[in-house]
Amino acid sequence: MEEWYSAIESAGDVEGLEEIRIAVFGKKGVLAAEFAKMKSAPNEQKSAIAKELNIHKGRLTKQLSERKNILQTLELERAMKAEAIDMTLYSPTSSSGALHPVMETMDRIVEYFSMMNFAVKTGPMIEDDFHNFEALNLPKYHPARDMQDTFYFKDEMLLRTHTSPVQIRTMLSHKPPIRMIAPGAVFRRDYDITHTPMFHQVEGLLVDEEGKVSFANLKYILEDFLKYMFGDVDVRFRPSFFPFTEPSAEVDISCIFCEGEGCRVCSKTGWLEVLGCGIVDENVFDAVGYENVSGYAFGLGVERFAMLIHRIGDLRSLFEGDIRLLEQFR
Ligand code: PHE
């Protein structure tokens, strides 16, 4: 019997060990043979032989399972070593990635306003009715809400339709003066050549003492900003409407494709609309409890900027993940 103990001990792998187990415990194995032999032994010896064989049976079982554990662990370690990937290995075929054109454009916008001392603020993408609409002078059932095709959840929660709620959050948590921008994703139920259900905006808000902030300040910074983004373009302000600003304006740049001559991109007008802005409405200040202040606000769509800068025809292509499009921006 002793040789089986050393056989188990020197088994090199799980398979070899299994062969030993069959040789010892199998139907035609040693133990079965020994028990069979016992039957022909003299009666008075039978119980002693059986006792001894059972002791062997128990010990061998235990030793087999211990050895099996050890061998399994060793085999796992070996497999892990063989399959390990060296992440630090240099591969001449790998290429470096690049920022997505939308993120790159967003960075450039943030860079400009950071230089101008605007703080960068963020807010939740799942907003409540108060921050997204109510506090921005868009009361329930006001027709101006229809301008935004909104994704609603239950209980007055929604995917924010613009970054303007970050204005409200910032004013509620900070005393004036305020000088902030809010970059981030926003959501509307639109899908066509110039709209995707998710897109990005950069919001801007400046608040200071009453009488200190004028439309002229707004005009100055936006003109400077648009020249930073698009080069030497003409800028024009057109009267418009937003519930949270009064007066409000939409801002156009002279068409960068035809330089104002009139082409397909600018619908023959010579102008491209790029952002909305205005003087903050008193009702907004009332909603956040601000008194004796004045301010301006603006908001722009980052994809629109990226499309113009990179001359991308279909906004939806920015989010299709087509490597052939993205590789052009490396
Ligand atoms: N929130 C407006 C929109 O999404 C943009 C805007 C922001 C206009 C701030 C004026 C002032 O259309």
PDB file of C-alpha atoms in Angstrom, residues 167-276:
ATOM      1  CA  GLN A 167     -27.974  79.433 -13.643  1.00  0.00           C
ATOM      2  CA  ILE A 168     -30.709  78.876 -11.048  1.00  0.00           C
ATOM      3  CA  ARG A 169     -28.693  76.352  -9.039  1.00  0.00           C
ATOM      4  CA  THR A 170     -25.671  78.641  -8.970  1.00  0.00           C
ATOM      5  CA  MET A 171     -27.669  81.702  -7.890  1.00  0.00           C
ATOM      6  CA  LEU A 172     -29.464  79.718  -5.180  1.00  0.00           C
ATOM      7  CA  SER A 173     -26.179  78.523  -3.705  1.00  0.00           C
ATOM      8  CA  HIS A 174     -24.022  81.641  -4.199  1.00  0.00           C
ATOM      9  CA  LYS A 175     -24.407  85.321  -3.396  1.00  0.00           C
ATOM     10  CA  PRO A 176     -23.866  87.834  -6.213  1.00  0.00           C
ATOM     11  CA  PRO A 177     -21.657  88.747  -8.022  1.00  0.00           C
ATOM     12  CA  ILE A 178     -21.738  85.722 -10.337  1.00  0.00           C
ATOM     13  CA  ARG A 179     -19.557  85.062 -13.345  1.00  0.00           C
ATOM     14  CA  MET A 180     -20.082  81.511 -14.558  1.00  0.00           C
ATOM     15  CA  ILE A 181     -20.421  79.192 -17.513  1.00  0.00           C
ATOM     16  CA  ALA A 182     -22.104  75.785 -17.488  1.00  0.00           C
ATOM     17  CA  PRO A 183     -21.039  73.281 -20.150  1.00  0.00           C
ATOM     18  CA  GLY A 184     -22.930  70.004 -20.463  1.00  0.00           C
ATOM     19  CA  ALA A 185     -25.296  67.611 -22.194  1.00  0.00           C
ATOM     20  CA  VAL A 186     -28.963  68.507 -22.710  1.00  0.00           C
ATOM     21  CA  PHE A 187     -31.887  66.544 -24.153  1.00  0.00           C
ATOM     22  CA  ARG A 188     -34.778  67.238 -26.497  1.00  0.00           C
ATOM     23  CA  ARG A 189     -37.057  65.008 -28.506  1.00  0.00           C
ATOM     24  CA  ASP A 190     -35.677  66.094 -31.892  1.00  0.00           C
ATOM     25  CA  TYR A 191     -33.924  64.154 -34.626  1.00  0.00           C
ATOM     26  CA  ASP A 192     -32.992  65.576 -37.997  1.00  0.00           C
ATOM     27  CA  ILE A 193     -29.978  66.845 -39.912  1.00  0.00           C
ATOM     28  CA  THR A 194     -29.296  69.589 -37.360  1.00  0.00           C
ATOM     29  CA  HIS A 195     -30.731  67.957 -34.183  1.00  0.00           C
ATOM     30  CA  THR A 196     -30.016  64.893 -32.040  1.00  0.00           C
ATOM     31  CA  PRO A 197     -31.950  63.967 -28.870  1.00  0.00           C
ATOM     32  CA  MET A 198     -28.778  64.556 -26.839  1.00  0.00           C
ATOM     33  CA  PHE A 199     -26.533  67.513 -27.524  1.00  0.00           C
ATOM     34  CA  HIS A 200     -24.316  69.923 -25.634  1.00  0.00           C
ATOM     35  CA  GLN A 201     -24.675  73.513 -24.581  1.00  0.00           C
ATOM     36  CA  VAL A 202     -22.553  76.082 -22.863  1.00  0.00           C
ATOM     37  CA  GLU A 203     -24.510  78.495 -20.711  1.00  0.00           C
ATOM     38  CA  GLY A 204     -23.163  81.816 -19.496  1.00  0.00           C
ATOM     39  CA  LEU A 205     -24.346  84.038 -16.661  1.00  0.00           C
ATOM     40  CA  LEU A 206     -22.966  87.255 -15.243  1.00  0.00           C
ATOM     41  CA  VAL A 207     -24.625  89.066 -12.342  1.00  0.00           C
ATOM     42  CA  ASP A 208     -23.475  92.195 -10.579  1.00  0.00           C
ATOM     43  CA  GLU A 209     -24.938  95.224  -8.761  1.00  0.00           C
ATOM     44  CA  GLU A 210     -27.942  96.982 -10.263  1.00  0.00           C
ATOM     45  CA  GLY A 211     -26.974  99.199 -13.199  1.00  0.00           C
ATOM     46  CA  LYS A 212     -23.526  97.640 -13.567  1.00  0.00           C
ATOM     47  CA  VAL A 213     -24.350  95.148 -16.323  1.00  0.00           C
ATOM     48  CA  SER A 214     -25.623  96.365 -19.663  1.00  0.00           C
ATOM     49  CA  PHE A 215     -26.388  94.977 -23.088  1.00  0.00           C
ATOM     50  CA  ALA A 216     -23.189  96.668 -24.247  1.00  0.00           C
ATOM     51  CA  ASN A 217     -21.154  94.419 -21.905  1.00  0.00           C
ATOM     52  CA  LEU A 218     -22.910  91.375 -23.325  1.00  0.00           C
ATOM     53  CA  LYS A 219     -22.341  92.532 -26.883  1.00  0.00           C
ATOM     54  CA  TYR A 220     -18.671  93.136 -26.259  1.00  0.00           C
ATOM     55  CA  ILE A 221     -17.873  89.752 -24.762  1.00  0.00           C
ATOM     56  CA  LEU A 222     -19.882  87.776 -27.321  1.00  0.00           C
ATOM     57  CA  GLU A 223     -18.266  89.565 -30.255  1.00  0.00           C
ATOM     58  CA  ASP A 224     -14.845  88.942 -28.796  1.00  0.00           C
ATOM     59  CA  PHE A 225     -15.720  85.297 -28.124  1.00  0.00           C
ATOM     60  CA  LEU A 226     -17.086  84.671 -31.625  1.00  0.00           C
ATOM     61  CA  LYS A 227     -13.975  86.132 -33.225  1.00  0.00           C
ATOM     62  CA  TYR A 228     -11.890  83.855 -30.971  1.00  0.00           C
ATOM     63  CA  MET A 229     -13.854  80.840 -32.234  1.00  0.00           C
ATOM     64  CA  PHE A 230     -14.413  81.710 -35.911  1.00  0.00           C
ATOM     65  CA  GLY A 231     -11.742  84.249 -36.793  1.00  0.00           C
ATOM     66  CA  ASP A 232     -12.522  87.595 -38.376  1.00  0.00           C
ATOM     67  CA  VAL A 233     -16.303  87.375 -38.771  1.00  0.00           C
ATOM     68  CA  ASP A 234     -19.013  90.041 -38.617  1.00  0.00           C
ATOM     69  CA  VAL A 235     -21.442  89.680 -35.721  1.00  0.00           C
ATOM     70  CA  ARG A 236     -25.034  90.863 -35.599  1.00  0.00           C
ATOM     71  CA  PHE A 237     -27.688  90.843 -32.872  1.00  0.00           C
ATOM     72  CA  ARG A 238     -31.320  90.222 -33.827  1.00  0.00           C
ATOM     73  CA  PRO A 239     -34.203  90.853 -31.407  1.00  0.00           C
ATOM     74  CA  SER A 240     -35.675  87.577 -30.198  1.00  0.00           C
ATOM     75  CA  PHE A 241     -37.575  86.045 -27.299  1.00  0.00           C
ATOM     76  CA  PHE A 242     -36.530  83.922 -24.331  1.00  0.00           C
ATOM     77  CA  PRO A 243     -38.695  83.811 -21.216  1.00  0.00           C
ATOM     78  CA  PHE A 244     -35.682  84.257 -18.908  1.00  0.00           C
ATOM     79  CA  THR A 245     -34.134  87.276 -20.650  1.00  0.00           C
ATOM     80  CA  GLU A 246     -35.573  90.697 -21.552  1.00  0.00           C
ATOM     81  CA  PRO A 247     -34.556  92.079 -23.940  1.00  0.00           C
ATOM     82  CA  SER A 248     -33.416  88.960 -25.771  1.00  0.00           C
ATOM     83  CA  ALA A 249     -31.385  88.525 -28.914  1.00  0.00           C
ATOM     84  CA  GLU A 250     -30.207  85.873 -31.284  1.00  0.00           C
ATOM     85  CA  VAL A 251     -26.672  86.292 -32.499  1.00  0.00           C
ATOM     86  CA  ASP A 252     -25.492  85.624 -36.052  1.00  0.00           C
ATOM     87  CA  ILE A 253     -22.022  85.543 -37.561  1.00  0.00           C
ATOM     88  CA  SER A 254     -21.351  86.322 -41.202  1.00  0.00           C
ATOM     89  CA  CYS A 255     -21.339  83.042 -43.115  1.00  0.00           C
ATOM     90  CA  ILE A 256     -17.878  81.464 -42.891  1.00  0.00           C
ATOM     91  CA  PHE A 257     -18.501  79.454 -46.066  1.00  0.00           C
ATOM     92  CA  CYS A 258     -19.403  82.245 -48.491  1.00  0.00           C
ATOM     93  CA  GLU A 259     -18.181  85.219 -46.431  1.00  0.00           C
ATOM     94  CA  GLY A 260     -21.612  86.810 -46.541  1.00  0.00           C
ATOM     95  CA  GLU A 261     -22.257  86.305 -50.262  1.00  0.00           C
ATOM     96  CA  GLY A 262     -25.116  83.854 -49.634  1.00  0.00           C
ATOM     97  CA  CYS A 263     -24.817  80.070 -50.056  1.00  0.00           C
ATOM     98  CA  ARG A 264     -26.592  76.780 -49.283  1.00  0.00           C
ATOM     99  CA  VAL A 265     -25.366  76.596 -45.658  1.00  0.00           C
ATOM    100  CA  CYS A 266     -26.626  80.094 -44.759  1.00  0.00           C
ATOM    101  CA  SER A 267     -29.782  79.680 -46.870  1.00  0.00           C
ATOM    102  CA  LYS A 268     -28.610  82.556 -49.076  1.00  0.00           C
ATOM    103  CA  THR A 269     -28.830  85.024 -46.185  1.00  0.00           C
ATOM    104  CA  GLY A 270     -25.101  85.479 -45.642  1.00  0.00           C
ATOM    105  CA  TRP A 271     -25.608  84.921 -41.897  1.00  0.00           C
ATOM    106  CA  LEU A 272     -25.388  81.912 -39.545  1.00  0.00           C
ATOM    107  CA  GLU A 273     -27.265  81.861 -36.249  1.00  0.00           C
ATOM    108  CA  VAL A 274     -24.957  80.723 -33.438  1.00  0.00           C
ATOM    109  CA  LEU A 275     -26.399  81.619 -30.030  1.00  0.00           C
ATOM    110  CA  GLY A 276     -29.127  83.120 -27.878  1.00  0.00           C
TER     111      GLY A 276
END
